[in-house]
Coordinates of C-alpha atoms and ligand atoms in Angstrom, one line a residue:
M1066 CA 139.8 81.0 139.3
T1067 CA 137.3 82.7 137.2
S1068 CA 137.4 86.5 136.6
V1069 CA 136.2 88.2 139.7
A1070 CA 133.6 91.0 139.3
T1071 CA 135.2 94.4 139.8
P1072 CA 133.4 97.1 141.9
D1073 CA 132.6 98.6 138.5
H1074 CA 130.3 95.6 138.0
A1075 CA 128.7 95.8 141.3
P1076 CA 125.4 93.9 141.8
A1077 CA 122.2 95.5 140.6
P1078 CA 120.4 97.0 143.6
F1079 CA 117.4 94.7 143.2
L1080 CA 116.6 91.4 141.6
E1081 CA 113.2 92.2 140.1
K1082 CA 111.1 95.1 139.1
A1083 CA 107.3 95.1 139.6
P1084 CA 105.3 95.0 136.3
L1085 CA 104.0 98.5 135.9
A1086 CA 101.5 98.2 133.1
Q1087 CA 98.5 96.0 132.6
F1088 CA 97.0 94.8 129.3
V1089 CA 93.7 96.5 128.6
A1090 CA 91.6 94.5 126.3
P1091 CA 90.0 96.4 123.4
A1092 CA 86.2 96.6 123.1
K1093 CA 86.3 94.3 120.1
P1094 CA 88.9 91.6 120.9
S1095 CA 90.9 89.6 118.5
L1096 CA 90.4 85.8 118.2
V1097 CA 94.0 85.3 117.3
G1098 CA 95.9 83.4 119.9
L1099 CA 93.0 82.2 122.1
T1100 CA 93.3 78.7 123.3
R1101 CA 90.8 76.2 122.0
A1102 CA 88.9 76.5 125.3
S1103 CA 88.8 80.3 125.2
L1104 CA 87.8 80.3 121.6
A1105 CA 84.9 77.9 122.3
A1106 CA 83.9 80.2 125.2
A1107 CA 84.0 83.2 122.9
L1108 CA 81.7 81.4 120.4
G1109 CA 79.4 80.7 123.3
T1110 CA 79.1 84.4 124.1
I1111 CA 77.8 85.2 120.6
G1112 CA 75.2 82.5 120.9
V1113 CA 76.8 79.5 119.0
P1114 CA 75.0 76.6 120.6
E1115 CA 77.2 74.2 122.6
R1116 CA 76.5 71.2 120.3
Q1117 CA 77.9 73.2 117.4
Q1118 CA 80.9 74.7 119.1
R1119 CA 83.3 71.9 118.5
M1120 CA 82.8 71.9 114.8
R1121 CA 82.8 75.6 114.4
L1122 CA 85.9 75.8 116.5
Q1123 CA 87.7 73.3 114.2
Q1124 CA 86.6 75.3 111.1
I1125 CA 87.7 78.6 112.5
W1126 CA 91.0 77.1 113.8
H1127 CA 91.8 75.9 110.3
W1128 CA 91.1 79.3 108.8
L1129 CA 93.1 81.1 111.4
Y1130 CA 96.2 78.9 111.7
V1131 CA 96.4 76.9 108.4
R1132 CA 95.1 79.5 105.9
G1133 CA 96.0 82.6 107.8
A1134 CA 92.6 84.3 107.3
R1135 CA 92.7 88.0 108.0
D1136 CA 89.0 88.6 107.4
F1137 CA 86.0 86.6 108.5
G1138 CA 84.7 86.9 105.0
E1139 CA 87.3 84.4 103.9
M1140 CA 85.9 81.7 106.1
T1141 CA 83.7 80.2 103.4
T1142 CA 82.9 77.0 105.4
L1143 CA 80.9 79.1 107.8
S1144 CA 77.5 80.5 107.2
K1145 CA 77.1 84.1 106.1
E1146 CA 75.2 84.8 109.3
L1147 CA 77.9 83.4 111.5
R1148 CA 80.6 85.3 109.6
A1149 CA 78.7 88.5 110.1
D1150 CA 78.1 87.8 113.8
L1151 CA 81.8 87.1 114.3
D1152 CA 82.7 90.3 112.5
R1153 CA 80.4 92.3 114.7
H1154 CA 82.0 91.1 117.9
F1155 CA 85.6 90.2 117.2
T1156 CA 88.6 91.0 114.9
L1157 CA 91.4 88.9 113.5
A1158 CA 93.9 91.6 114.4
R1159 CA 97.6 90.8 114.8
P1160 CA 100.2 93.0 116.6
E1161 CA 100.7 96.1 114.5
V1162 CA 103.9 96.3 112.5
V1163 CA 105.4 99.7 112.6
A1164 CA 108.7 99.0 110.9
E1165 CA 110.2 96.2 108.9
Q1166 CA 113.9 95.7 108.1
I1167 CA 115.3 93.1 105.7
S1168 CA 119.0 92.4 105.9
V1169 CA 121.1 91.2 102.9
D1170 CA 121.1 87.7 104.3
G1171 CA 117.4 87.6 104.5
T1172 CA 117.0 88.2 108.3
R1173 CA 113.9 90.2 108.9
K1174 CA 113.2 92.4 111.9
W1175 CA 109.8 93.7 112.8
L1176 CA 109.1 96.4 115.3
L1177 CA 105.6 95.8 116.7
R1178 CA 103.3 98.1 118.5
L1179 CA 101.1 96.8 121.3
P1180 CA 98.4 98.7 123.1
G1181 CA 99.5 100.4 126.3
E1182 CA 97.1 101.3 129.1
T1183 CA 94.5 104.0 128.4
D1184 CA 96.3 107.3 127.9
S1185 CA 99.7 105.7 128.0
R1186 CA 102.0 105.4 125.1
P1187 CA 101.8 102.2 123.1
H1188 CA 104.5 99.6 123.8
E1189 CA 107.0 98.3 121.4
V1190 CA 108.6 94.9 121.0
E1191 CA 110.6 93.2 118.3
C1192 CA 110.3 90.0 116.5
V1193 CA 113.1 88.6 114.3
Y1194 CA 113.0 86.0 111.5
I1195 CA 116.3 84.2 110.7
P1196 CA 116.3 82.1 107.6
E1197 CA 118.8 79.2 107.2
T1198 CA 119.1 76.5 104.6
D1199 CA 117.2 73.8 106.5
R1200 CA 114.9 75.9 108.7
G1201 CA 113.6 79.4 109.5
T1202 CA 113.7 80.5 113.1
L1203 CA 111.4 83.1 114.5
C1204 CA 112.6 84.9 117.7
I1205 CA 109.7 86.2 119.7
S1206 CA 109.1 88.2 122.8
S1207 CA 107.2 87.4 126.0
Q1208 CA 107.2 90.7 127.7
V1209 CA 107.6 94.4 127.0
G1210 CA 110.8 95.0 128.9
C1211 CA 111.7 92.5 131.6
T1212 CA 111.2 92.4 135.3
L1213 CA 114.7 91.1 135.8
T1214 CA 117.9 93.1 135.8
C1215 CA 120.7 91.2 134.1
T1216 CA 123.6 93.7 134.0
F1217 CA 124.7 93.0 130.4
C1218 CA 121.2 93.1 128.9
H1219 CA 119.7 96.2 127.5
T1220 CA 116.1 95.0 128.0
G1221 CA 116.9 94.7 131.7
T1222 CA 117.5 98.4 132.0
Q1223 CA 114.0 99.2 130.6
R1224 CA 111.7 100.5 133.3
L1225 CA 108.4 99.7 131.9
V1226 CA 107.2 96.1 131.9
R1227 CA 104.1 94.5 130.6
N1228 CA 103.3 90.9 130.1
L1229 CA 102.3 90.0 126.6
T1230 CA 99.0 88.1 126.3
A1231 CA 98.8 84.6 124.8
G1232 CA 97.3 86.3 121.8
E1233 CA 100.2 88.7 121.4
I1234 CA 102.6 85.8 121.7
V1235 CA 100.8 83.7 119.0
G1236 CA 100.2 87.0 117.0
Q1237 CA 104.0 87.3 116.4
V1238 CA 104.1 83.9 114.7
V1239 CA 100.9 84.7 112.7
L1240 CA 102.2 88.0 111.5
A1241 CA 105.5 86.5 110.5
R1242 CA 103.6 84.0 108.3
D1243 CA 101.6 86.9 106.9
R1244 CA 104.7 88.9 106.0
L1245 CA 106.6 85.9 104.6
D1246 CA 103.5 84.7 102.6
D1247 CA 104.0 81.5 104.5
W1248 CA 100.4 80.1 104.7
Q1249 CA 99.2 76.9 103.1
K1250 CA 97.7 77.8 99.8
I1251 CA 94.3 76.5 98.8
G1252 CA 94.6 73.8 96.2
V1253 CA 98.3 73.1 96.8
T1254 CA 98.9 69.6 98.1
G1255 CA 101.8 67.2 98.7
P1256 CA 105.0 67.6 100.8
E1257 CA 105.6 71.1 99.4
A1258 CA 102.3 72.3 100.8
E1259 CA 103.4 71.2 104.3
K1260 CA 106.7 73.1 104.1
R1261 CA 106.8 76.4 106.1
L1262 CA 109.4 79.1 106.1
V1263 CA 108.8 79.6 109.9
S1264 CA 109.8 76.1 111.1
N1265 CA 111.2 76.9 114.5
V1266 CA 110.4 79.4 117.3
V1267 CA 112.7 80.6 120.0
M1268 CA 111.5 82.6 123.0
M1269 CA 114.6 84.8 123.1
G1270 CA 113.3 88.2 122.4
M1271 CA 112.3 90.6 125.1
G1272 CA 111.3 89.4 128.5
E1273 CA 111.6 86.5 130.9
P1274 CA 109.1 83.9 129.6
L1275 CA 108.9 82.1 132.9
Y1276 CA 107.7 85.2 134.6
N1277 CA 104.7 85.3 132.3
F1278 CA 104.1 81.6 132.7
E1279 CA 100.4 81.2 131.9
A1280 CA 100.4 83.3 128.7
V1281 CA 103.5 81.7 127.4
R1282 CA 102.1 78.2 128.2
D1283 CA 98.8 79.0 126.5
G1284 CA 100.4 80.8 123.6
L1285 CA 102.8 77.9 122.9
S1286 CA 100.1 75.4 123.1
V1287 CA 98.4 77.2 120.2
V1288 CA 101.7 77.4 118.3
A1289 CA 102.3 73.7 118.8
D1290 CA 98.7 72.6 117.9
G1291 CA 98.9 69.9 115.2
D1292 CA 95.7 71.1 113.4
G1293 CA 97.0 74.7 113.2
L1294 CA 100.4 76.4 113.2
S1295 CA 101.7 72.9 113.9
L1296 CA 105.3 73.6 115.1
S1297 CA 106.3 70.6 117.1
K1298 CA 107.5 71.2 120.6
R1299 CA 111.0 70.0 119.5
R1300 CA 111.1 73.1 117.3
I1301 CA 110.1 75.5 120.1
T1302 CA 112.8 76.6 122.5
L1303 CA 112.1 78.6 125.6
S1304 CA 115.1 80.6 127.0
T1305 CA 115.1 81.5 130.7
S1306 CA 117.5 83.2 133.0
G1307 CA 116.8 80.5 135.5
V1308 CA 113.5 80.7 137.3
V1309 CA 114.0 77.3 138.9
P1310 CA 110.4 76.5 140.1
N1311 CA 109.0 77.4 136.8
I1312 CA 111.5 75.4 134.8
K1313 CA 110.1 72.3 136.5
R1314 CA 106.6 73.5 135.7
A1315 CA 107.5 74.3 132.1
G1316 CA 108.7 70.7 131.8
E1317 CA 105.4 69.5 133.0
E1318 CA 103.0 72.0 131.3
I1319 CA 104.8 73.3 128.2
G1320 CA 107.2 70.6 127.2
S1321 CA 109.3 72.7 124.8
M1322 CA 113.1 72.6 124.4
L1323 CA 114.9 74.5 127.1
A1324 CA 117.7 77.1 126.9
I1325 CA 119.3 78.4 130.0
S1326 CA 121.1 81.7 130.2
L1327 CA 124.0 80.6 132.3
H1328 CA 126.7 83.2 131.5
A1329 CA 128.9 82.4 134.5
V1330 CA 130.2 79.3 136.3
T1331 CA 130.5 80.7 139.8
D1332 CA 127.7 82.1 142.0
E1333 CA 129.9 85.0 142.8
L1334 CA 130.0 86.2 139.2
R1335 CA 126.5 85.0 138.3
D1336 CA 125.0 86.9 141.2
V1337 CA 126.3 90.0 139.4
L1338 CA 125.5 89.2 135.7
V1339 CA 122.2 87.5 136.4
P1340 CA 121.0 88.8 139.8
L1341 CA 118.2 86.3 139.9
N1342 CA 121.0 83.9 140.8
R1343 CA 120.9 85.2 144.3
K1344 CA 117.4 83.6 144.6
Y1345 CA 118.2 80.5 142.5
P1346 CA 121.9 79.6 142.6
I1347 CA 123.8 77.6 140.0
R1348 CA 123.5 74.3 141.9
E1349 CA 119.7 74.4 142.1
L1350 CA 119.6 75.5 138.4
M1351 CA 121.7 72.5 137.3
D1352 CA 119.7 70.1 139.4
V1353 CA 116.4 71.2 137.9
C1354 CA 118.0 70.9 134.4
R1355 CA 119.2 67.4 135.0
N1356 CA 115.6 66.5 135.9
Y1357 CA 113.9 68.3 133.0
P1358 CA 111.5 65.8 131.5
G1359 CA 112.5 64.3 128.2
V1360 CA 116.1 65.4 128.2
S1361 CA 118.2 63.0 126.1
N1362 CA 120.9 63.2 123.5
A1363 CA 118.2 63.9 121.0
R1364 CA 116.7 66.6 123.2
R1365 CA 119.5 68.4 124.8
I1366 CA 119.4 71.5 126.9
T1367 CA 121.1 74.6 125.5
F1368 CA 123.3 76.6 127.8
E1369 CA 123.8 80.2 126.6
Y1370 CA 127.0 81.9 127.6
V1371 CA 127.6 85.6 126.6
M1372 CA 131.2 86.4 126.0
L1373 CA 132.2 89.3 128.1
K1374 CA 135.8 90.5 127.8
G1375 CA 137.8 90.0 131.0
I1376 CA 134.8 89.0 132.9
N1377 CA 133.8 85.4 132.1
D1378 CA 135.9 84.5 129.1
S1379 CA 139.1 82.9 130.6
L1380 CA 140.0 79.3 129.7
V1381 CA 139.6 78.5 133.4
D1382 CA 136.0 79.5 133.0
A1383 CA 135.7 77.4 129.9
K1384 CA 136.9 74.3 131.7
A1385 CA 134.7 75.0 134.6
L1386 CA 131.7 75.4 132.2
V1387 CA 132.4 72.0 130.7
R1388 CA 132.7 70.5 134.2
L1389 CA 129.4 72.1 135.2
V1390 CA 127.4 70.5 132.4
K1391 CA 129.2 67.2 132.6
G1392 CA 126.9 64.2 132.3
M1393 CA 124.0 66.3 131.0
P1394 CA 122.8 66.1 127.4
A1395 CA 123.8 69.7 126.7
K1396 CA 124.7 72.1 124.0
I1397 CA 126.7 75.3 124.6
N1398 CA 125.9 78.4 122.7
L1399 CA 128.6 81.0 123.0
I1400 CA 127.1 84.5 122.3
P1401 CA 129.3 87.4 121.4
F1402 CA 128.2 90.3 123.6
N1403 CA 126.1 92.8 121.7
P1404 CA 127.0 96.2 123.2
W1405 CA 124.5 98.9 123.8
P1406 CA 124.8 102.6 124.7
G1407 CA 125.9 103.1 128.3
T1408 CA 127.0 99.5 128.9
K1409 CA 130.2 98.8 130.9
Y1410 CA 130.9 95.5 129.2
E1411 CA 132.8 94.7 126.1
C1412 CA 132.6 91.7 123.8
S1413 CA 135.5 89.3 124.2
D1414 CA 138.1 89.4 121.4
W1415 CA 137.4 86.9 118.6
E1416 CA 140.7 85.2 119.3
Q1417 CA 139.6 84.6 122.9
I1418 CA 136.1 83.3 121.8
E1419 CA 137.9 80.9 119.5
K1420 CA 140.1 79.6 122.3
F1421 CA 137.2 79.3 124.6
S1422 CA 135.2 77.5 122.0
E1423 CA 138.2 75.1 121.4
V1424 CA 138.0 74.0 125.1
V1425 CA 134.3 73.5 124.8
F1426 CA 134.6 71.6 121.5
D1427 CA 137.4 69.4 122.8
A1428 CA 135.2 68.3 125.6
G1429 CA 132.6 67.1 123.1
Y1430 CA 130.3 70.1 123.1
A1431 CA 130.4 71.3 119.5
S1432 CA 127.5 73.3 118.2
P1433 CA 125.9 71.0 115.6
V1434 CA 126.0 73.5 112.8
R1435 CA 127.2 73.2 109.3
T1436 CA 129.5 76.1 108.9
P1437 CA 133.1 75.6 110.0
R1438 CA 133.7 75.4 113.7
G1439 CA 134.6 78.7 115.3
R1440 CA 132.6 80.5 112.7
D1441 CA 129.6 78.8 114.2
I1442 CA 130.4 80.1 117.6
L1443 CA 131.1 83.6 116.4
A1444 CA 127.6 83.7 114.9
A1445 CA 125.8 84.1 118.1
C1446 CA 122.8 85.6 119.6
G1447 CA 122.2 89.1 120.8
Q1448 CA 119.5 91.0 122.4
L1449 CA 116.6 92.9 120.9
K1450 CA 115.9 96.5 121.6
S1451 CA 113.1 98.8 120.7
A1452 CA 114.7 101.0 118.2
T1453 CA 114.2 101.1 114.4
E1454 CA 117.9 101.4 113.5
K1455 CA 119.4 99.0 111.0
L1456 CA 120.7 95.7 112.1
S1457 CA 124.4 96.2 112.8
A1458 CA 126.9 93.6 111.5
R1459 CA 127.3 92.4 115.1
E1460 CA 123.6 92.1 115.6
Q1461 CA 123.3 90.1 112.5
L1462 CA 126.0 87.8 113.7
A1463 CA 124.5 87.7 117.1
L1464 CA 121.0 86.8 115.8
R1465 CA 122.3 83.8 113.9
A1466 CA 123.0 81.9 117.0
M1467 CA 119.4 82.1 118.0
A1468 CA 118.7 79.9 115.0
M1469 CA 121.2 77.4 116.3
T1470 CA 118.9 75.5 118.6
D1471 CA 118.8 72.2 117.0
Ligands
LIG1888 N1 114.9 86.4 129.4 C1 115.3 85.2 128.7 C2 115.1 85.3 127.2 C3 115.4 86.6 126.5 S1 117.1 87.0 126.4 C4 116.7 84.9 129.1 O1 117.4 85.7 129.7 O2 117.1 83.8 128.8 C5 117.8 85.9 125.2 C6 119.3 85.7 125.3 O3 120.0 86.9 124.9 C7 119.7 85.3 126.7 O4 120.6 84.3 126.7 C8 120.3 86.6 127.2 O5 121.2 86.4 128.2 C9 121.0 87.1 125.9 N2 121.4 88.5 125.9 C10 120.9 89.5 126.6 N3 121.5 90.7 126.3 C11 122.6 90.4 125.5 C12 123.6 91.1 124.9 N4 123.7 92.4 125.1 N5 124.5 90.5 124.1 C13 124.3 89.2 123.9 N6 123.4 88.4 124.4 C14 122.5 89.0 125.2
LIG1889 FE1 115.5 89.8 131.2 FE2 116.7 87.8 129.9 FE3 117.5 90.4 129.7 FE4 117.9 89.0 132.0 S1 118.8 88.6 129.9 S2 117.1 91.1 131.8 S3 116.1 87.8 132.0 S4 115.6 89.6 129.0

């Protein structure tokens, strides 16, 4: 049997919190992150005639997402009048960076400030860039806080929740390219010109992306647009705690890679760790994963499993985990628990994580990473929190797994 939850780990009193804050659009909105349709509509509002909109849109799109223009003045393919008009009505603002940390291994963490409601304090979310030899992964947020209440997750304890707009979702990718000087340079051609530091995006920061469906869908469509930021959908991974109906919808309307925060192999335990399980139990979750469009050995589903000492880390759990995903093109990402002040959980011992990973590996579910096995699995993903402290060693280890989505 798997570890049974102790009374100490009693279920959270509710499954979901209501979002408390709304986005209040500034008087002069940013064009960053608008879908093609919304951008065309925005051009219409300032009097760009319909017959010109397609061409102007294409030009602006190029400046925004290939060149990274931060000022309308840079958009030299547009007339001076149009540039001035755009400047009068819109901005090219990205989320505001309030702190930047660069770790010795090149990982960068940005604390971002987003506007709150009038008179309320601004909100903060984090965005993390994880460089690797063959790719660079950007971990982005979908909400300030999270409406869900997973008991091991710091974000879940946060009271305030606001959905990010599509613009704020795209804005994280845009500002990472700004900070990394990762835009295509004018006059540079050939394969080098096409190479970007930010090559992959994972929605594994704050929030439950599938509870902010439209903004995430629209934002990711901009990120994946081949004439702009141009990250293929195979390089975008959306992580969800298991919002079953929206997983199906994500398959149809987003088409990114999928990661599932599984964390337990029985409903009894998952009801406690991921209370949303009471609404969408494991069986339903597995069924929707099996039917996720495009799943194949080349496009496998990632199952995330946080290692909690004495809770879900027995070898019986490991075997049950392998049984659960049997027959599905799957990867298993073991995540060392990243502790936070006030948590009742502890991270499993390294030795236990290794043993657990051995069972998973022997069943044919190795993480396809280059470093020696075991080490791969120790380098796992953590959670982001709104504080400006330095990345701890464990956080650094934890963050590396987010990059392991291939
Ligand atoms: N809400 C989404 C995505 C954000 S969380 C989801 O739950 O999938 C990204 C990953 O970090 C999830 O797998 C989540 O379970 C995991 N996570 C959350 N808190 C953690 C912690 N303290 N230590 C390690 N991983 C954690
Ligand atoms: Fe929300 Fe994901 Fe944290 Fe659960 S693990 S509370 S879904 S951010």
